[in-house]
Amino acid sequence: MGANRHMSVDSRGRYTPEAMGETLLGSEGPTGSRSHNLLSTRRASLMQEPVLVLNATYEPINVTAVRRAMVLMLKGVAQAEEMHNAEVHSAAHAHKVPSVIRLLAYRHIPQQSRALSRKNILLRDRNTCQFCVRVFPSSELTLDHVVPRSRGGRSTWENLVACCYRCNNSKGDRTPEEAGLKLARRPRPFTLHTSRQLMRLIGHRDERWRKYLFY
Ligand SMILES: [Zn+2]
């Protein structure tokens, strides 16, 4: 993240009004051009960069995307602690892009209470298909019910795993044993321990995270 990047915000890109709050950020109106499209692509990837979220006490609690982090800042819920050398522009303002944010009010994080979501299951399984043990981009992974729903398998941390489409197809409506597949490891709930390990893993990419994660 060396270069100072300037990006426009229009109402067409993935920087949507729902995500950012159009009234908060303003909008460039209906202008649009080819150069905008190019900028949109670069901006979209910048908006998906990971941002470390600290509790009010500086304890690392989560990783989110730039887009979401900026919403929290604009709402006054969080403030930036570290910045990227990049900005996004709206009609009236330039917004520095955060790398680390901190919640202004302390949030109690109960142990083992990560939301059960596709995103968190892929994070837990490190984007690795739990049957063929290959790593895939998120878009090429689905969630597999180890015990199929048709057999009473539930949507729980212990019964959902990241799975590539190929393995998912060959497994079909069967248990792994029936399909001749073996799980890479037993699926477990996402604990704070797992989550901190993952934050460190992601944090290796961004020097600015180090002092909050490696203590
Ligand atoms: Zn697979």
mmCIF file of N, CA and C in Angstrom, residues 52-184:
data_model
loop_
_atom_site.group_PDB
_atom_site.id
_atom_site.type_symbol
_atom_site.label_atom_id
_atom_site.label_comp_id
_atom_site.label_asym_id
_atom_site.label_seq_id
_atom_site.Cartn_x
_atom_site.Cartn_y
_atom_site.Cartn_z
ATOM 1 N N LEU A 52 -8.507 -4.016 10.817
ATOM 2 C CA LEU A 52 -8.538 -4.599 12.155
ATOM 3 C C LEU A 52 -9.450 -3.752 13.038
ATOM 4 N N VAL A 53 -10.345 -4.414 13.781
ATOM 5 C CA VAL A 53 -11.254 -3.696 14.680
ATOM 6 C C VAL A 53 -10.819 -3.951 16.120
ATOM 7 N N LEU A 54 -10.564 -2.867 16.843
ATOM 8 C CA LEU A 54 -10.177 -2.980 18.248
ATOM 9 C C LEU A 54 -11.351 -2.577 19.120
ATOM 10 N N ASN A 55 -11.451 -3.209 20.291
ATOM 11 C CA ASN A 55 -12.424 -2.758 21.266
ATOM 12 C C ASN A 55 -11.952 -1.414 21.827
ATOM 13 N N ALA A 56 -12.773 -0.762 22.623
ATOM 14 C CA ALA A 56 -12.389 0.521 23.212
ATOM 15 C C ALA A 56 -11.110 0.386 24.028
ATOM 16 N N THR A 57 -10.857 -0.835 24.531
ATOM 17 C CA THR A 57 -9.681 -1.130 25.351
ATOM 18 C C THR A 57 -8.445 -1.495 24.518
ATOM 19 N N TYR A 58 -8.527 -1.356 23.205
ATOM 20 C CA TYR A 58 -7.454 -1.702 22.254
ATOM 21 C C TYR A 58 -7.289 -3.201 22.045
ATOM 22 N N GLU A 59 -8.179 -3.981 22.607
ATOM 23 C CA GLU A 59 -8.116 -5.431 22.385
ATOM 24 C C GLU A 59 -8.643 -5.736 20.986
ATOM 25 N N PRO A 60 -7.872 -6.478 20.173
ATOM 26 C CA PRO A 60 -8.367 -6.800 18.834
ATOM 27 C C PRO A 60 -9.562 -7.740 18.913
ATOM 28 N N ILE A 61 -10.636 -7.405 18.240
ATOM 29 C CA ILE A 61 -11.824 -8.250 18.347
ATOM 30 C C ILE A 61 -12.351 -8.746 17.005
ATOM 31 N N ASN A 62 -11.948 -8.131 15.920
ATOM 32 C CA ASN A 62 -12.573 -8.552 14.671
ATOM 33 C C ASN A 62 -11.765 -8.027 13.484
ATOM 34 N N VAL A 63 -12.102 -8.544 12.331
ATOM 35 C CA VAL A 63 -11.566 -8.014 11.086
ATOM 36 C C VAL A 63 -12.766 -7.683 10.210
ATOM 37 N N THR A 64 -12.760 -6.497 9.634
ATOM 38 C CA THR A 64 -13.852 -6.124 8.755
ATOM 39 C C THR A 64 -13.254 -5.568 7.462
ATOM 40 N N ALA A 65 -14.094 -5.094 6.551
ATOM 41 C CA ALA A 65 -13.592 -4.520 5.309
ATOM 42 C C ALA A 65 -13.598 -2.994 5.424
ATOM 43 N N VAL A 66 -12.763 -2.339 4.607
ATOM 44 C CA VAL A 66 -12.663 -0.877 4.618
ATOM 45 C C VAL A 66 -14.052 -0.243 4.539
ATOM 46 N N ARG A 67 -14.871 -0.782 3.640
ATOM 47 C CA ARG A 67 -16.214 -0.218 3.432
ATOM 48 C C ARG A 67 -16.987 -0.133 4.755
ATOM 49 N N ARG A 68 -17.019 -1.261 5.467
ATOM 50 C CA ARG A 68 -17.757 -1.340 6.722
ATOM 51 C C ARG A 68 -17.104 -0.466 7.798
ATOM 52 N N ALA A 69 -15.787 -0.465 7.811
ATOM 53 C CA ALA A 69 -15.058 0.332 8.805
ATOM 54 C C ALA A 69 -15.386 1.809 8.632
ATOM 55 N N MET A 70 -15.504 2.260 7.373
ATOM 56 C CA MET A 70 -15.789 3.672 7.130
ATOM 57 C C MET A 70 -17.222 4.021 7.542
ATOM 58 N N VAL A 71 -18.126 3.058 7.415
ATOM 59 C CA VAL A 71 -19.500 3.288 7.890
ATOM 60 C C VAL A 71 -19.472 3.497 9.403
ATOM 61 N N LEU A 72 -18.726 2.641 10.102
ATOM 62 C CA LEU A 72 -18.647 2.762 11.560
ATOM 63 C C LEU A 72 -18.040 4.100 11.964
ATOM 64 N N MET A 73 -17.039 4.573 11.199
ATOM 65 C CA MET A 73 -16.427 5.870 11.499
ATOM 66 C C MET A 73 -17.402 7.011 11.236
ATOM 67 N N LEU A 74 -18.111 6.925 10.117
ATOM 68 C CA LEU A 74 -19.048 8.001 9.768
ATOM 69 C C LEU A 74 -20.214 8.075 10.754
ATOM 70 N N LYS A 75 -20.550 6.899 11.307
ATOM 71 C CA LYS A 75 -21.634 6.875 12.296
ATOM 72 C C LYS A 75 -21.155 7.309 13.680
ATOM 73 N N GLY A 76 -19.846 7.501 13.815
ATOM 74 C CA GLY A 76 -19.319 7.902 15.111
ATOM 75 C C GLY A 76 -19.200 6.748 16.096
ATOM 76 N N VAL A 77 -19.250 5.517 15.597
ATOM 77 C CA VAL A 77 -19.150 4.336 16.455
ATOM 78 C C VAL A 77 -17.682 3.986 16.694
ATOM 79 N N ALA A 78 -16.846 4.317 15.704
ATOM 80 C CA ALA A 78 -15.434 3.955 15.796
ATOM 81 C C ALA A 78 -14.575 5.100 15.284
ATOM 82 N N GLN A 79 -13.323 5.098 15.681
ATOM 83 C CA GLN A 79 -12.389 6.070 15.126
ATOM 84 C C GLN A 79 -11.170 5.348 14.569
ATOM 85 N N ALA A 80 -10.513 5.981 13.623
ATOM 86 C CA ALA A 80 -9.352 5.357 13.002
ATOM 87 C C ALA A 80 -8.159 5.464 13.941
ATOM 88 N N GLU A 81 -7.408 4.372 14.049
ATOM 89 C CA GLU A 81 -6.162 4.381 14.815
ATOM 90 C C GLU A 81 -4.960 4.370 13.874
ATOM 91 N N GLU A 82 -5.102 3.696 12.736
ATOM 92 C CA GLU A 82 -4.040 3.630 11.736
ATOM 93 C C GLU A 82 -4.677 3.833 10.365
ATOM 94 N N MET A 83 -3.929 4.461 9.467
ATOM 95 C CA MET A 83 -4.455 4.768 8.146
ATOM 96 C C MET A 83 -3.626 4.125 7.044
ATOM 97 N N HIS A 84 -4.279 3.822 5.946
ATOM 98 C CA HIS A 84 -3.575 3.501 4.714
ATOM 99 C C HIS A 84 -3.136 4.809 4.061
ATOM 100 N N ASN A 85 -2.162 4.721 3.157
ATOM 101 C CA ASN A 85 -1.804 5.902 2.363
ATOM 102 C C ASN A 85 -2.731 5.999 1.155
ATOM 103 N N ALA A 86 -4.013 6.060 1.418
ATOM 104 C CA ALA A 86 -4.965 6.107 0.312
ATOM 105 C C ALA A 86 -6.177 6.898 0.769
ATOM 106 N N GLU A 87 -6.869 7.462 -0.190
ATOM 107 C CA GLU A 87 -8.061 8.238 0.125
ATOM 108 C C GLU A 87 -9.177 7.852 -0.821
ATOM 109 N N VAL A 88 -10.403 7.989 -0.361
ATOM 110 C CA VAL A 88 -11.524 7.937 -1.289
ATOM 111 C C VAL A 88 -12.177 9.315 -1.265
ATOM 112 N N HIS A 89 -12.620 9.754 -2.431
ATOM 113 C CA HIS A 89 -13.194 11.094 -2.550
ATOM 114 C C HIS A 89 -14.691 11.025 -2.769
ATOM 115 N N SER A 90 -15.403 11.859 -2.056
ATOM 116 C CA SER A 90 -16.800 12.102 -2.403
ATOM 117 C C SER A 90 -16.830 13.507 -2.996
ATOM 118 N N ALA A 91 -18.022 14.026 -3.311
ATOM 119 C CA ALA A 91 -18.117 15.341 -3.943
ATOM 120 C C ALA A 91 -17.422 16.403 -3.101
ATOM 121 N N ALA A 92 -17.622 16.342 -1.803
ATOM 122 C CA ALA A 92 -17.157 17.431 -0.954
ATOM 123 C C ALA A 92 -15.897 17.098 -0.155
ATOM 124 N N HIS A 93 -15.656 15.820 0.083
ATOM 125 C CA HIS A 93 -14.588 15.477 1.015
ATOM 126 C C HIS A 93 -13.656 14.400 0.484
ATOM 127 N N ALA A 94 -12.443 14.400 1.025
ATOM 128 C CA ALA A 94 -11.548 13.265 0.842
ATOM 129 C C ALA A 94 -11.563 12.498 2.157
ATOM 130 N N HIS A 95 -11.720 11.197 2.058
ATOM 131 C CA HIS A 95 -11.735 10.377 3.263
ATOM 132 C C HIS A 95 -10.504 9.494 3.279
ATOM 133 N N LYS A 96 -9.723 9.583 4.342
ATOM 134 C CA LYS A 96 -8.578 8.682 4.483
ATOM 135 C C LYS A 96 -9.098 7.277 4.749
ATOM 136 N N VAL A 97 -8.370 6.309 4.240
ATOM 137 C CA VAL A 97 -8.813 4.917 4.348
ATOM 138 C C VAL A 97 -8.172 4.268 5.574
ATOM 139 N N PRO A 98 -8.993 3.747 6.498
ATOM 140 C CA PRO A 98 -8.434 3.179 7.730
ATOM 141 C C PRO A 98 -7.816 1.793 7.528
ATOM 142 N N SER A 99 -6.839 1.494 8.366
ATOM 143 C CA SER A 99 -6.237 0.162 8.411
ATOM 144 C C SER A 99 -6.579 -0.507 9.745
ATOM 145 N N VAL A 100 -6.672 0.311 10.798
ATOM 146 C CA VAL A 100 -7.077 -0.168 12.120
ATOM 147 C C VAL A 100 -8.081 0.830 12.681
ATOM 148 N N ILE A 101 -9.213 0.367 13.184
ATOM 149 C CA ILE A 101 -10.168 1.252 13.853
ATOM 150 C C ILE A 101 -10.415 0.761 15.265
ATOM 151 N N ARG A 102 -10.921 1.680 16.088
ATOM 152 C CA ARG A 102 -11.212 1.327 17.480
ATOM 153 C C ARG A 102 -12.621 1.780 17.831
ATOM 154 N N LEU A 103 -13.378 0.887 18.471
ATOM 155 C CA LEU A 103 -14.732 1.246 18.892
ATOM 156 C C LEU A 103 -14.640 2.279 20.005
ATOM 157 N N LEU A 104 -15.534 3.261 19.982
ATOM 158 C CA LEU A 104 -15.470 4.313 20.996
ATOM 159 C C LEU A 104 -16.103 3.868 22.309
ATOM 160 N N ALA A 105 -17.083 2.975 22.223
ATOM 161 C CA ALA A 105 -17.694 2.432 23.445
ATOM 162 C C ALA A 105 -17.288 0.973 23.579
ATOM 163 N N TYR A 106 -17.000 0.542 24.807
ATOM 164 C CA TYR A 106 -16.582 -0.835 25.027
ATOM 165 C C TYR A 106 -17.719 -1.780 24.675
ATOM 166 N N ARG A 107 -17.376 -2.828 23.940
ATOM 167 C CA ARG A 107 -18.384 -3.824 23.597
ATOM 168 C C ARG A 107 -18.002 -5.144 24.239
ATOM 169 N N HIS A 108 -18.938 -5.695 25.015
ATOM 170 C CA HIS A 108 -18.671 -6.988 25.642
ATOM 171 C C HIS A 108 -18.758 -8.069 24.581
ATOM 172 N N ILE A 109 -17.677 -8.836 24.432
ATOM 173 C CA ILE A 109 -17.653 -9.916 23.446
ATOM 174 C C ILE A 109 -17.686 -11.242 24.187
ATOM 175 N N PRO A 110 -18.838 -11.893 24.219
ATOM 176 C CA PRO A 110 -18.894 -13.181 24.920
ATOM 177 C C PRO A 110 -18.015 -14.195 24.198
ATOM 178 N N GLN A 111 -17.389 -15.089 24.965
ATOM 179 C CA GLN A 111 -16.583 -16.147 24.358
ATOM 180 C C GLN A 111 -17.455 -16.987 23.440
ATOM 181 N N GLN A 112 -16.890 -17.473 22.395
ATOM 182 C CA GLN A 112 -17.552 -18.410 21.493
ATOM 183 C C GLN A 112 -18.898 -17.928 20.989
ATOM 184 N N SER A 113 -18.991 -16.682 20.678
ATOM 185 C CA SER A 113 -20.288 -16.239 20.201
ATOM 186 C C SER A 113 -20.182 -15.593 18.821
ATOM 187 N N ARG A 114 -19.247 -16.040 18.035
ATOM 188 C CA ARG A 114 -19.176 -15.530 16.679
ATOM 189 C C ARG A 114 -20.431 -15.930 15.935
ATOM 190 N N ALA A 115 -20.955 -15.007 15.167
ATOM 191 C CA ALA A 115 -22.158 -15.299 14.409
ATOM 192 C C ALA A 115 -21.881 -16.443 13.435
ATOM 193 N N LEU A 116 -22.820 -17.343 13.368
ATOM 194 C CA LEU A 116 -22.718 -18.432 12.405
ATOM 195 C C LEU A 116 -23.081 -17.860 11.040
ATOM 196 N N SER A 117 -22.082 -17.702 10.196
ATOM 197 C CA SER A 117 -22.345 -17.126 8.878
ATOM 198 C C SER A 117 -21.420 -17.796 7.883
ATOM 199 N N ARG A 118 -21.772 -17.670 6.623
ATOM 200 C CA ARG A 118 -20.933 -18.215 5.564
ATOM 201 C C ARG A 118 -19.513 -17.662 5.686
ATOM 202 N N LYS A 119 -19.431 -16.342 5.880
ATOM 203 C CA LYS A 119 -18.126 -15.689 5.946
ATOM 204 C C LYS A 119 -17.277 -16.287 7.072
ATOM 205 N N ASN A 120 -17.893 -16.468 8.250
ATOM 206 C CA ASN A 120 -17.130 -16.974 9.386
ATOM 207 C C ASN A 120 -16.740 -18.446 9.225
ATOM 208 N N ILE A 121 -17.592 -19.211 8.563
ATOM 209 C CA ILE A 121 -17.232 -20.624 8.325
ATOM 210 C C ILE A 121 -16.056 -20.695 7.348
ATOM 211 N N LEU A 122 -16.084 -19.867 6.314
ATOM 212 C CA LEU A 122 -14.962 -19.861 5.364
ATOM 213 C C LEU A 122 -13.684 -19.396 6.063
ATOM 214 N N LEU A 123 -13.825 -18.420 6.963
ATOM 215 C CA LEU A 123 -12.664 -17.947 7.736
ATOM 216 C C LEU A 123 -12.119 -19.071 8.612
ATOM 217 N N ARG A 124 -13.038 -19.731 9.349
ATOM 218 C CA ARG A 124 -12.605 -20.823 10.225
ATOM 219 C C ARG A 124 -11.864 -21.893 9.432
ATOM 220 N N ASP A 125 -12.410 -22.239 8.267
ATOM 221 C CA ASP A 125 -11.818 -23.297 7.462
ATOM 222 C C ASP A 125 -10.729 -22.765 6.519
ATOM 223 N N ARG A 126 -10.388 -21.488 6.681
ATOM 224 C CA ARG A 126 -9.319 -20.847 5.894
ATOM 225 C C ARG A 126 -9.483 -21.067 4.399
ATOM 226 N N ASN A 127 -10.713 -20.924 3.961
ATOM 227 C CA ASN A 127 -11.027 -21.057 2.530
ATOM 228 C C ASN A 127 -10.534 -22.376 1.933
ATOM 229 N N THR A 128 -10.472 -23.384 2.779
ATOM 230 C CA THR A 128 -10.003 -24.693 2.328
ATOM 231 C C THR A 128 -11.179 -25.660 2.272
ATOM 232 N N CYS A 129 -11.373 -26.281 1.126
ATOM 233 C CA CYS A 129 -12.407 -27.309 1.017
ATOM 234 C C CYS A 129 -12.055 -28.404 2.008
ATOM 235 N N GLN A 130 -12.993 -28.745 2.871
ATOM 236 C CA GLN A 130 -12.698 -29.695 3.941
ATOM 237 C C GLN A 130 -12.684 -31.146 3.461
ATOM 238 N N PHE A 131 -12.949 -31.351 2.185
ATOM 239 C CA PHE A 131 -12.878 -32.714 1.639
ATOM 240 C C PHE A 131 -11.635 -32.922 0.770
ATOM 241 N N CYS A 132 -11.380 -32.000 -0.180
ATOM 242 C CA CYS A 132 -10.189 -32.213 -1.028
ATOM 243 C C CYS A 132 -8.986 -31.416 -0.515
ATOM 244 N N VAL A 133 -9.196 -30.617 0.558
ATOM 245 C CA VAL A 133 -8.134 -29.876 1.221
ATOM 246 C C VAL A 133 -7.382 -28.943 0.274
ATOM 247 N N ARG A 134 -8.103 -28.370 -0.693
ATOM 248 C CA ARG A 134 -7.494 -27.353 -1.548
ATOM 249 C C ARG A 134 -8.078 -25.993 -1.192
ATOM 250 N N VAL A 135 -7.255 -24.949 -1.400
ATOM 251 C CA VAL A 135 -7.677 -23.594 -1.064
ATOM 252 C C VAL A 135 -8.348 -22.957 -2.284
ATOM 253 N N PHE A 136 -9.486 -22.290 -2.055
ATOM 254 C CA PHE A 136 -10.230 -21.658 -3.137
ATOM 255 C C PHE A 136 -10.581 -20.225 -2.767
ATOM 256 N N PRO A 137 -10.805 -19.365 -3.786
ATOM 257 C CA PRO A 137 -11.404 -18.058 -3.470
ATOM 258 C C PRO A 137 -12.828 -18.274 -2.948
ATOM 259 N N SER A 138 -13.303 -17.342 -2.126
ATOM 260 C CA SER A 138 -14.618 -17.503 -1.490
ATOM 261 C C SER A 138 -15.714 -17.805 -2.501
ATOM 262 N N SER A 139 -15.604 -17.172 -3.685
ATOM 263 C CA SER A 139 -16.651 -17.326 -4.685
ATOM 264 C C SER A 139 -16.731 -18.749 -5.219
ATOM 265 N N GLU A 140 -15.675 -19.541 -5.016
ATOM 266 C CA GLU A 140 -15.677 -20.911 -5.524
ATOM 267 C C GLU A 140 -15.932 -21.944 -4.425
ATOM 268 N N LEU A 141 -16.385 -21.434 -3.279
ATOM 269 C CA LEU A 141 -16.697 -22.341 -2.176
ATOM 270 C C LEU A 141 -18.173 -22.231 -1.810
ATOM 271 N N THR A 142 -18.703 -23.333 -1.348
ATOM 272 C CA THR A 142 -20.062 -23.318 -0.823
ATOM 273 C C THR A 142 -20.004 -23.900 0.577
ATOM 274 N N LEU A 143 -21.139 -23.930 1.269
ATOM 275 C CA LEU A 143 -21.164 -24.569 2.579
ATOM 276 C C LEU A 143 -21.801 -25.938 2.426
ATOM 277 N N ASP A 144 -21.185 -26.926 3.029
ATOM 278 C CA ASP A 144 -21.744 -28.277 2.975
ATOM 279 C C ASP A 144 -22.257 -28.669 4.364
ATOM 280 N N HIS A 145 -23.465 -29.213 4.402
ATOM 281 C CA HIS A 145 -23.962 -29.834 5.629
ATOM 282 C C HIS A 145 -23.354 -31.239 5.685
ATOM 283 N N VAL A 146 -22.489 -31.488 6.655
ATOM 284 C CA VAL A 146 -21.800 -32.778 6.740
ATOM 285 C C VAL A 146 -22.848 -33.895 6.804
ATOM 286 N N VAL A 147 -23.741 -33.819 7.776
ATOM 287 C CA VAL A 147 -24.925 -34.675 7.768
ATOM 288 C C VAL A 147 -25.989 -33.885 7.004
ATOM 289 N N PRO A 148 -26.430 -34.398 5.855
ATOM 290 C CA PRO A 148 -27.334 -33.600 5.012
ATOM 291 C C PRO A 148 -28.604 -33.189 5.750
ATOM 292 N N ARG A 149 -29.123 -32.045 5.341
ATOM 293 C CA ARG A 149 -30.343 -31.554 5.977
ATOM 294 C C ARG A 149 -31.486 -32.562 5.851
ATOM 295 N N SER A 150 -31.495 -33.280 4.722
ATOM 296 C CA SER A 150 -32.565 -34.263 4.510
ATOM 297 C C SER A 150 -32.495 -35.412 5.520
ATOM 298 N N ARG A 151 -31.344 -35.523 6.198
ATOM 299 C CA ARG A 151 -31.187 -36.578 7.216
ATOM 300 C C ARG A 151 -31.241 -35.982 8.617
ATOM 301 N N GLY A 152 -31.720 -34.778 8.688
ATOM 302 C CA GLY A 152 -31.840 -34.137 10.003
ATOM 303 C C GLY A 152 -30.594 -33.384 10.421
ATOM 304 N N GLY A 153 -29.619 -33.224 9.484
ATOM 305 C CA GLY A 153 -28.420 -32.457 9.811
ATOM 306 C C GLY A 153 -28.775 -30.993 10.011
ATOM 307 N N ARG A 154 -28.192 -30.373 11.047
ATOM 308 C CA ARG A 154 -28.573 -28.994 11.372
ATOM 309 C C ARG A 154 -27.541 -28.007 10.861
ATOM 310 N N SER A 155 -27.961 -26.733 10.809
ATOM 311 C CA SER A 155 -27.047 -25.665 10.403
ATOM 312 C C SER A 155 -26.322 -25.149 11.632
ATOM 313 N N THR A 156 -25.268 -25.851 12.023
ATOM 314 C CA THR A 156 -24.500 -25.479 13.208
ATOM 315 C C THR A 156 -23.023 -25.444 12.843
ATOM 316 N N TRP A 157 -22.227 -24.852 13.717
ATOM 317 C CA TRP A 157 -20.772 -24.818 13.526
ATOM 318 C C TRP A 157 -20.223 -26.224 13.305
ATOM 319 N N GLU A 158 -20.817 -27.216 14.032
ATOM 320 C CA GLU A 158 -20.289 -28.583 13.999
ATOM 321 C C GLU A 158 -20.732 -29.346 12.767
ATOM 322 N N ASN A 159 -21.715 -28.814 12.032
ATOM 323 C CA ASN A 159 -22.230 -29.576 10.891
ATOM 324 C C ASN A 159 -22.072 -28.843 9.557
ATOM 325 N N LEU A 160 -21.424 -27.675 9.573
ATOM 326 C CA LEU A 160 -21.221 -26.927 8.326
ATOM 327 C C LEU A 160 -19.728 -26.789 8.048
ATOM 328 N N VAL A 161 -19.334 -27.060 6.819
ATOM 329 C CA VAL A 161 -17.925 -26.900 6.446
ATOM 330 C C VAL A 161 -17.812 -26.223 5.088
ATOM 331 N N ALA A 162 -16.669 -25.581 4.869
ATOM 332 C CA ALA A 162 -16.358 -25.032 3.549
ATOM 333 C C ALA A 162 -16.149 -26.200 2.592
ATOM 334 N N CYS A 163 -16.660 -26.058 1.375
ATOM 335 C CA CYS A 163 -16.629 -27.171 0.437
ATOM 336 C C CYS A 163 -16.608 -26.614 -0.984
ATOM 337 N N CYS A 164 -15.729 -27.159 -1.835
ATOM 338 C CA CYS A 164 -15.719 -26.692 -3.221
ATOM 339 C C CYS A 164 -16.918 -27.302 -3.946
ATOM 340 N N TYR A 165 -17.286 -26.704 -5.075
ATOM 341 C CA TYR A 165 -18.490 -27.165 -5.778
ATOM 342 C C TYR A 165 -18.334 -28.601 -6.265
ATOM 343 N N ARG A 166 -17.120 -28.933 -6.648
ATOM 344 C CA ARG A 166 -16.888 -30.280 -7.161
ATOM 345 C C ARG A 166 -17.144 -31.340 -6.081
ATOM 346 N N CYS A 167 -16.546 -31.136 -4.903
ATOM 347 C CA CYS A 167 -16.765 -32.083 -3.813
ATOM 348 C C CYS A 167 -18.220 -32.073 -3.377
ATOM 349 N N ASN A 168 -18.825 -30.867 -3.376
ATOM 350 C CA ASN A 168 -20.217 -30.756 -2.972
ATOM 351 C C ASN A 168 -21.111 -31.581 -3.898
ATOM 352 N N ASN A 169 -20.820 -31.514 -5.194
ATOM 353 C CA ASN A 169 -21.593 -32.292 -6.164
ATOM 354 C C ASN A 169 -21.396 -33.777 -5.979
ATOM 355 N N SER A 170 -20.140 -34.184 -5.774
ATOM 356 C CA SER A 170 -19.907 -35.626 -5.689
ATOM 357 C C SER A 170 -20.442 -36.177 -4.371
ATOM 358 N N LYS A 171 -20.529 -35.336 -3.339
ATOM 359 C CA LYS A 171 -21.081 -35.804 -2.061
ATOM 360 C C LYS A 171 -22.591 -35.956 -2.150
ATOM 361 N N GLY A 172 -23.209 -34.981 -2.836
ATOM 362 C CA GLY A 172 -24.659 -35.027 -2.998
ATOM 363 C C GLY A 172 -25.375 -35.084 -1.667
ATOM 364 N N ASP A 173 -26.404 -35.885 -1.577
ATOM 365 C CA ASP A 173 -27.245 -35.944 -0.391
ATOM 366 C C ASP A 173 -26.821 -37.091 0.527
ATOM 367 N N ARG A 174 -25.511 -37.261 0.637
ATOM 368 C CA ARG A 174 -25.007 -38.385 1.425
ATOM 369 C C ARG A 174 -24.101 -37.900 2.553
ATOM 370 N N THR A 175 -23.839 -38.779 3.496
ATOM 371 C CA THR A 175 -22.852 -38.468 4.528
ATOM 372 C C THR A 175 -21.471 -38.661 3.902
ATOM 373 N N PRO A 176 -20.413 -38.098 4.518
ATOM 374 C CA PRO A 176 -19.067 -38.285 3.957
ATOM 375 C C PRO A 176 -18.715 -39.764 3.806
ATOM 376 N N GLU A 177 -19.076 -40.565 4.807
ATOM 377 C CA GLU A 177 -18.761 -42.003 4.757
ATOM 378 C C GLU A 177 -19.406 -42.645 3.531
ATOM 379 N N GLU A 178 -20.675 -42.362 3.336
ATOM 380 C CA GLU A 178 -21.396 -42.945 2.201
ATOM 381 C C GLU A 178 -20.779 -42.520 0.873
ATOM 382 N N ALA A 179 -20.266 -41.284 0.834
ATOM 383 C CA ALA A 179 -19.718 -40.749 -0.420
ATOM 384 C C ALA A 179 -18.236 -41.080 -0.580
ATOM 385 N N GLY A 180 -17.675 -41.759 0.402
ATOM 386 C CA GLY A 180 -16.257 -42.091 0.338
ATOM 387 C C GLY A 180 -15.361 -40.870 0.504
ATOM 388 N N LEU A 181 -15.843 -39.858 1.243
ATOM 389 C CA LEU A 181 -15.048 -38.648 1.483
ATOM 390 C C LEU A 181 -14.672 -38.588 2.958
ATOM 391 N N LYS A 182 -13.541 -37.925 3.204
ATOM 392 C CA LYS A 182 -13.089 -37.810 4.571
ATOM 393 C C LYS A 182 -12.925 -36.332 4.914
ATOM 394 N N LEU A 183 -13.391 -35.950 6.088
ATOM 395 C CA LEU A 183 -13.242 -34.558 6.513
ATOM 396 C C LEU A 183 -11.792 -34.275 6.905
ATOM 397 N N ALA A 184 -11.273 -33.114 6.473
ATOM 398 C CA ALA A 184 -9.903 -32.736 6.815
ATOM 399 C C ALA A 184 -9.747 -32.635 8.327
#
